[in-house]
Every structure is written in C-alpha cells, then in structure tokens.
Coordinates of C-alpha atoms in Angstrom, one line a residue:
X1 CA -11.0 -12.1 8.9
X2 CA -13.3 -10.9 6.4
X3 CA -12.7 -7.6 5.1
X4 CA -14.6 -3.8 5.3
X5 CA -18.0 -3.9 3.9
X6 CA -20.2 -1.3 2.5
X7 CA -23.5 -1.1 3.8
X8 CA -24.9 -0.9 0.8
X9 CA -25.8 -4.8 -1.2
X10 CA -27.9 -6.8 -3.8
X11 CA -28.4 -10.0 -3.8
X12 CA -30.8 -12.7 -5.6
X13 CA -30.9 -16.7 -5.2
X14 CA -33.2 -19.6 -6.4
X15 CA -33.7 -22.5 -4.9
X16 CA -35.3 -25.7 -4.1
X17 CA -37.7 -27.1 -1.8
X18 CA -40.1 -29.6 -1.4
X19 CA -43.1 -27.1 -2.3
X20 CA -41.5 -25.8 -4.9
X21 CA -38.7 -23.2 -5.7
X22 CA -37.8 -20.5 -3.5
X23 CA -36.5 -17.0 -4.8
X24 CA -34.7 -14.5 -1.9
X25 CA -33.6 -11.1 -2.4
X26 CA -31.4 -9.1 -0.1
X27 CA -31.0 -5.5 -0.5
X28 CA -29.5 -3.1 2.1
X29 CA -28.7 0.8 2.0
X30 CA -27.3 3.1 4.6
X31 CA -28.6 3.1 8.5
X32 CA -26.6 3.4 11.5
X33 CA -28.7 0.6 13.2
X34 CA -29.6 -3.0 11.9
X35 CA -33.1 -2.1 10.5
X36 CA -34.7 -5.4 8.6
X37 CA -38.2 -5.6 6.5
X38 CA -39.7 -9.1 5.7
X39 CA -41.4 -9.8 2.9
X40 CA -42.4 -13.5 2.9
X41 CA -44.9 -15.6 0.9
X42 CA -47.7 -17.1 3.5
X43 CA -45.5 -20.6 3.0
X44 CA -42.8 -19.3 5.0
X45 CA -44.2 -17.1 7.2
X46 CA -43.9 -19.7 10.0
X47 CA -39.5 -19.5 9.3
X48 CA -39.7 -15.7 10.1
X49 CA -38.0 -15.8 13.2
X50 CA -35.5 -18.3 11.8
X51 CA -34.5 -16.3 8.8
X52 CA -34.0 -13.1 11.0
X53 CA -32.0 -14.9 13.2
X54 CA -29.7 -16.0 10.0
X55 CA -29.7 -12.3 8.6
X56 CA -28.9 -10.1 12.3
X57 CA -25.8 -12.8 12.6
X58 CA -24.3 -12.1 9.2
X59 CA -25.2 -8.3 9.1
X60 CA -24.8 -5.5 11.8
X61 CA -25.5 -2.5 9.9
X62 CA -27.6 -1.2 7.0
X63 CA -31.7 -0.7 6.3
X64 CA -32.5 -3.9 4.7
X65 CA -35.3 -5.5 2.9
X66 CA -35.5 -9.3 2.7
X67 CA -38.2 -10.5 0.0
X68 CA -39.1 -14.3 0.0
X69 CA -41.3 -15.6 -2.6
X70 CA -42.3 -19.6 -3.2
X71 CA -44.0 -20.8 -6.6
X72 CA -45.4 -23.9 -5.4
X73 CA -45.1 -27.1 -8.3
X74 CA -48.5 -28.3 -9.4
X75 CA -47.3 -32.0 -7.9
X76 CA -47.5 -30.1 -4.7
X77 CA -50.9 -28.8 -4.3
X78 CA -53.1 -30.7 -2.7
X79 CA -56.2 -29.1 -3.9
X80 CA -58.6 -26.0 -3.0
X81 CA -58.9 -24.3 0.0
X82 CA -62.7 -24.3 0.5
X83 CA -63.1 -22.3 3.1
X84 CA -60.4 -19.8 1.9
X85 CA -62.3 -19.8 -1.3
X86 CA -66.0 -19.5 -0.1
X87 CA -64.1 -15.7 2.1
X88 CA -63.0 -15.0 -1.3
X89 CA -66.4 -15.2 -3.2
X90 CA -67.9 -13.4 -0.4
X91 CA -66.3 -10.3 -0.5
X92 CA -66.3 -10.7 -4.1
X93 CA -70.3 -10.3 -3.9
X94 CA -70.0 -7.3 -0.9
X95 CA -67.7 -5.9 -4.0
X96 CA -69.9 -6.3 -6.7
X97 CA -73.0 -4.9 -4.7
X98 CA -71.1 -2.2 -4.2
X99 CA -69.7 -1.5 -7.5
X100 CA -71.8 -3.2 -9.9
X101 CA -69.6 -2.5 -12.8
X102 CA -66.4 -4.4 -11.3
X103 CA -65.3 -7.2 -13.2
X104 CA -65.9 -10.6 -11.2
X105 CA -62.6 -12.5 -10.5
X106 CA -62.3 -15.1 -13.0
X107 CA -60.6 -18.7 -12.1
X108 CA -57.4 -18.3 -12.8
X109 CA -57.6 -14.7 -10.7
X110 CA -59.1 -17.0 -7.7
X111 CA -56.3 -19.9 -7.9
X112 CA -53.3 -17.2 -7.7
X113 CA -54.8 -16.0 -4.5
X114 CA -53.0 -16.6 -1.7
X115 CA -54.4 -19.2 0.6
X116 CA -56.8 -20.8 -2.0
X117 CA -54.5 -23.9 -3.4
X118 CA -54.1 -25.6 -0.7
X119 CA -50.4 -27.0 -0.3
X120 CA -49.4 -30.6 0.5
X121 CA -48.7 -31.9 3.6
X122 CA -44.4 -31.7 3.8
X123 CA -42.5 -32.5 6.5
X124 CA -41.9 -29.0 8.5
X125 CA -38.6 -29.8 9.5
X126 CA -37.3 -30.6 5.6
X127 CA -38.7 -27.1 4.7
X128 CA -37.2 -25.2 6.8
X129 CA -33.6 -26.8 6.3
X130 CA -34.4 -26.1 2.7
X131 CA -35.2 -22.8 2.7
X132 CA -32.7 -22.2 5.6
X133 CA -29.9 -23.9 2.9
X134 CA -31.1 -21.2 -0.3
X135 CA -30.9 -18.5 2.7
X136 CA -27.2 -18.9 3.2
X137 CA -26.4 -19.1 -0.4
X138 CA -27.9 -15.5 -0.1
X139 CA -26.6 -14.4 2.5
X140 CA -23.4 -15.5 0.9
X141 CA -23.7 -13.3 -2.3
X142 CA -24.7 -10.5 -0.4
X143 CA -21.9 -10.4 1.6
X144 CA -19.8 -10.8 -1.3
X145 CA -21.1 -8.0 -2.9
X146 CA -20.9 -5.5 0.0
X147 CA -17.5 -7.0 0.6
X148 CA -16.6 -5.3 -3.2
X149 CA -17.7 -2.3 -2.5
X150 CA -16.0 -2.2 0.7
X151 CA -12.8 -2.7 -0.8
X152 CA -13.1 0.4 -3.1
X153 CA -14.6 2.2 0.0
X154 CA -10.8 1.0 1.6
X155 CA -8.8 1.7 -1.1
X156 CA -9.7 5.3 -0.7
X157 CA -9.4 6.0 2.5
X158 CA -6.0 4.4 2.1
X159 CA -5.2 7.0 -0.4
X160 CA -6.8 9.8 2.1
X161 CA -4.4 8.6 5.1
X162 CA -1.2 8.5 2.5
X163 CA -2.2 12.1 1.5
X164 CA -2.4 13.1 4.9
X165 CA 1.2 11.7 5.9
X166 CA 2.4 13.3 3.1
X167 CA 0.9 16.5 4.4
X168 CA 2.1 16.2 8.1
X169 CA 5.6 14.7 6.8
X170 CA 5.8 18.2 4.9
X171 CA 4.7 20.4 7.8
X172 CA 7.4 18.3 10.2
X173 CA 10.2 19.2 7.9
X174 CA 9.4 22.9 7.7
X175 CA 8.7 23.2 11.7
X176 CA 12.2 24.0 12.6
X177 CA 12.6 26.7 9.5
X178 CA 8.9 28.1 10.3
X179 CA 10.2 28.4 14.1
X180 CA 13.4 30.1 13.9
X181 CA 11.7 32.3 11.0
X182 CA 8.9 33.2 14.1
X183 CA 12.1 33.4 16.6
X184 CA 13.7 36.0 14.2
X185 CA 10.8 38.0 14.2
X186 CA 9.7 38.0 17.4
X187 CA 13.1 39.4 18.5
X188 CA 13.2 41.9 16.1
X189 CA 9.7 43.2 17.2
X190 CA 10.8 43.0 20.8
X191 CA 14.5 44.8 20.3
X192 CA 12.4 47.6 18.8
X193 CA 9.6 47.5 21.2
X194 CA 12.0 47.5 24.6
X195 CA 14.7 49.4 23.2
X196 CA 12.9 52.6 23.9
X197 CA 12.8 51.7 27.7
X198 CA 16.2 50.7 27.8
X199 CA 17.3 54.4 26.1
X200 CA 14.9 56.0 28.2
X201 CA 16.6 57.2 31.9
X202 CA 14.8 53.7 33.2
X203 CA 16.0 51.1 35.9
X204 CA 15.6 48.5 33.0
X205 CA 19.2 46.8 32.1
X206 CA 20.1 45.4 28.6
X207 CA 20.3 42.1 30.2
X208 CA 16.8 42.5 31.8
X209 CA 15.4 42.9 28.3
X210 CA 17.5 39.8 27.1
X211 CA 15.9 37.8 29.7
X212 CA 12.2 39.3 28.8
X213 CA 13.0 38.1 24.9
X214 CA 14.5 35.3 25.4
X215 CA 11.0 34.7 28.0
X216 CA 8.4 36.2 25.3
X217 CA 10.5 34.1 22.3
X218 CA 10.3 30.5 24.1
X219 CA 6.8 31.3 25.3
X220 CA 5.8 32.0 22.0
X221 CA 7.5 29.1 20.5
X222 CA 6.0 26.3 22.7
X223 CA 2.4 27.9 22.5
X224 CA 2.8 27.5 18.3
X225 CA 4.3 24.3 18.7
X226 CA 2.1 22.0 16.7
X227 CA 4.9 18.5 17.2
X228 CA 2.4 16.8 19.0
X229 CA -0.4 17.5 16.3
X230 CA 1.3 16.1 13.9
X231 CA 2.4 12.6 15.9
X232 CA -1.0 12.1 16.6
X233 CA -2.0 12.2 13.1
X234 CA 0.7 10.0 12.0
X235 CA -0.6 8.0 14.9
X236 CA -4.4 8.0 13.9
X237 CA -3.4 7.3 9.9
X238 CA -2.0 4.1 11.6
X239 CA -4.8 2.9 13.7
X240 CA -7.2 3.7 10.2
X241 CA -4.5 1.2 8.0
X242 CA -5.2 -1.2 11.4
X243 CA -8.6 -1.7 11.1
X244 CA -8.9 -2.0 7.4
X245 CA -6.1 -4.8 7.3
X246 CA -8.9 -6.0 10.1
X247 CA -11.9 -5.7 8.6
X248 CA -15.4 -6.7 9.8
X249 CA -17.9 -4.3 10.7
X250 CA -15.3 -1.0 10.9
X251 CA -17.8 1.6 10.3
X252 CA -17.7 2.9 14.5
X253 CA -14.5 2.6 14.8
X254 CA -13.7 4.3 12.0
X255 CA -15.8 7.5 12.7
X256 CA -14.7 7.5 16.6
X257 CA -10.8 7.6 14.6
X258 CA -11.7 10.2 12.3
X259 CA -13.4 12.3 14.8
X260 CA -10.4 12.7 16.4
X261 CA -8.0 13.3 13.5
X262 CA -10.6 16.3 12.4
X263 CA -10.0 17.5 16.1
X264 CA -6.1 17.5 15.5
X265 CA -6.7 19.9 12.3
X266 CA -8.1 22.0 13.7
X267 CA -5.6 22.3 16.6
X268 CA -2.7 22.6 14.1
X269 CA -5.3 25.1 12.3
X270 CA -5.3 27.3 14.9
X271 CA -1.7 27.3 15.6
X272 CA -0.8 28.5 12.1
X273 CA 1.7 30.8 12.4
X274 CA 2.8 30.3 8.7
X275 CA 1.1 30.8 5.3
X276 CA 2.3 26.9 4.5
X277 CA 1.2 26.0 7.6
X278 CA -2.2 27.1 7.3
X279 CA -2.3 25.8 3.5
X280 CA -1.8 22.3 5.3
X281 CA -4.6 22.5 8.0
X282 CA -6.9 23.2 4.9
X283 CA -5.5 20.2 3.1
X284 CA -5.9 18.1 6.5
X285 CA -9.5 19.3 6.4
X286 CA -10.4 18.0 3.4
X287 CA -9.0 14.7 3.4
X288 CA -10.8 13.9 6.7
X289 CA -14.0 15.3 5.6
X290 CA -13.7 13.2 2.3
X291 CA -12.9 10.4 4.9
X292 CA -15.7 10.9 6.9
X293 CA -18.3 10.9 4.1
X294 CA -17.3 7.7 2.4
X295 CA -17.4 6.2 6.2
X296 CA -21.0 6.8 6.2
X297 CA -21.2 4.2 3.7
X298 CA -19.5 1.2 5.8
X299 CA -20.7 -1.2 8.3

C-alpha cells in the first residue's frame, strides 16, 4: 500500500522516441477535485487521451499541469511542409502590410514553427508505446515526490494525535477529582440554599432536602460528564493512526475524521466545569485546527 501523499509535486523526465526525445513535466498544487491542463507539442497531440488516461489512474487529487515537449532529430524530418509554409508567408505579408516596420521572419524563425518541418513517417503504434514508456517514468517521480512530502505531512499529524491523547489522558485522570470538587460544592450551595426552608415553620423534612441534593448533585454530575467525549477522541486519534499506516489517497477521510473530533471539543468545551478543563478544550482546539490545515494539503 503506498503511503499519504501531498497534493502538491514536481516532476521532470527525458526520453526517447523514434522522432526524437521527449521532455514531460508534472506539477500539481492544491484542488479538492482532479483538475488536469495539457500542454503537448503538435507530435503528440493525437496521445492526449492516452496520457490522461495514464495521469487520472495514478492521481485523484490536485490542480495539475502536464507539459509535453518533442525536439524532433534532424534524421527524422522529412522535409518542409509546403503548404504549412506558403499559410505562414501569407500572414506574414497581411502582417507586414499592416505594420510595415515589422521585421520579416527569417529562415531559421520559419523552420522552428510548428507544423513547417515536416516529420517522417513512424510507425504510430512505436510512438505511442514510447512516449507512453517516458510517461510512467514520470509519473513515477512524481509520485515519489508527493509520496515525501506526504510523509512529513503524516509525521505531524502523528504528533497532533499524541498531543491530543496526552491531553484527553490528562483530563480522564482529573474527572473524578474535578467531579467530587463540583459534588462538594454543589452541596454546599444547596445546604445553604434549602436550609432556610427547612428552619422556616415549612412541611419540608431534612430528609426531603437530602433527596433534592442528592437529585440536583447527580443531575448535575451526569449533565458535566464529559467520559464519553473523551473515548471518542481516543477513538478518532485511532482511526487517524489507521489510515496513515493505510495510505493512498487519505485526504476525505481524513477531513470527514477530523470534523468529528473538532465536534467532540467543543462538546467537552462546553461542559467545562473546571479551569483545567477548559485549558484542555483550548488545547484540543488547536491541535485539530493545526490538523485540519495541513489536511488541506493531502490527496
């Protein structure tokens, strides 16, 4: 399985065919969609469909640009292109009536034209193997190289999921301390708040108001419980290690993961009933929203 790969790439290759060689370039930056812009040299025009066939089934994501140029081998042209070259001069002459101070093309401004040196008959089929072969070889470097960026983009959101744990380990040791801190608190509130009914002439019993504590504490302590919070993070950390150990084309999954641990922040945010708990929803935050910008970057 290959690994996570960045979306972002460069690659160059020469090769060889039988017109002459070949030089592709691959470069890719961010895009949430497959979007690809050929650049070919008239030669290979006709393998357009063939070369984005090759480049949608080794790339998913990214805004690419594919550039294919061919400097044919003097052994290989066949000769001029008369009728190429007779359209050339004419709209040379609509030019220079025109703009009478233009400078006329000169021959070796007419023979780098495109269309005017006629190429020698090759067979189609040996072409197109050829330049399908110096294709690959690109296709391999430029997977390569968004493979190594990948791996740094991994190797920090590894270190984001490990501070996270460490956060939410933290905040599961302190739960029971935080509680029964709340629980003391609560009661104390409560014994001062009812204790004024119970030494009024009321109907109200001391054990009444037990029962209405002991109600108003539990209530309390299952509406601030955040247990569940923090298994689901621990949970999510996992499933992000899972699909980096996978690898291929993460970058959905990833976000859909990280959407969801952002969600369980803010759920433990809002059940901060202690300064340390509150410190760690702000940490939880952060690492997610550090996670969440470098996944913009991977495929």
């Amino acid at each position: 399985m290959s690994g996570i790969r960045s979306m972002t790439g460069f690659a160059a290759v020469q090769g060889q065919t039988p017109l002459g060689p070949i030089s592709i370039e691959l470069r890719s930056v961010n895009s949430r969609f497959l979007d690809l812009t050929m650049r070919l040299a008239d030669e290979v025009r006709s393998l357009e469909p063939m070369l984005r066939e090759s480049i949608a089934a080794a790339v998913k994501r990214g805004k690419l640009e594919c550039r294919v140029s061919l400097r044919q081998d003097e052994s290989s042209a066949a000769g001029v292109n008369e009728a190429a070259l007779r359209n050339l001069l004419a709209m040379q002459n609509e030019v220079l009536r025109i703009a009478p101070s233009a400078a006329p093309l000169n021959v070796a401004d007419i023979l780098q034209m495109p269309g005017i040196v006629a190429a020698a008959e090759v067979d189609p089929e040996e072409f197109a193997r050829a330049v399908g072969a110096v294709m690959k070889e690109a296709l391999k470097a430029f997977t390569a190289s968004r493979e190594r960026e990948g791996a740094a983009l991994a190797a920090i959101l590894t270190r984001n999921c490990d501070k996270i744990d460490e956060v939410v380990g933290a905040v599961a040791e302190r739960i029971p301390e935080i509680h029964q801190n709340l629980r003391d608190k609560l009661e104390q509130r409560l014994q001062e708040a009812l204790g004024a009914a119970l030494s009024s002439a009321s109907g109200i019993t001391r054990e009444e108001v037990s029962d209405r504590i002991r109600q108003e504490v539990t209530f309390y302590a299952l509406k601030m419980d955040v247990a569940e919070e923090v298994n689901r993070l621990r949970t999510h950390t996992a499933e992000v290690r899972r699909i980096l150990r996978e690898g291929g084309a993460a970058g959905r999954r990833l976000d859909f993961v990280t959407q969801e641990m952002n969600r369980e922040a803010n759920t433990l945010g809002s059940k901060s009933a202690a300064v340390e708990m509150t410190d760690a929803a702000v940490t939880l935050k952060l690492c997610v929203d550090q996670m969440r910008e470098q996944l913009q970057n991977i495929e």
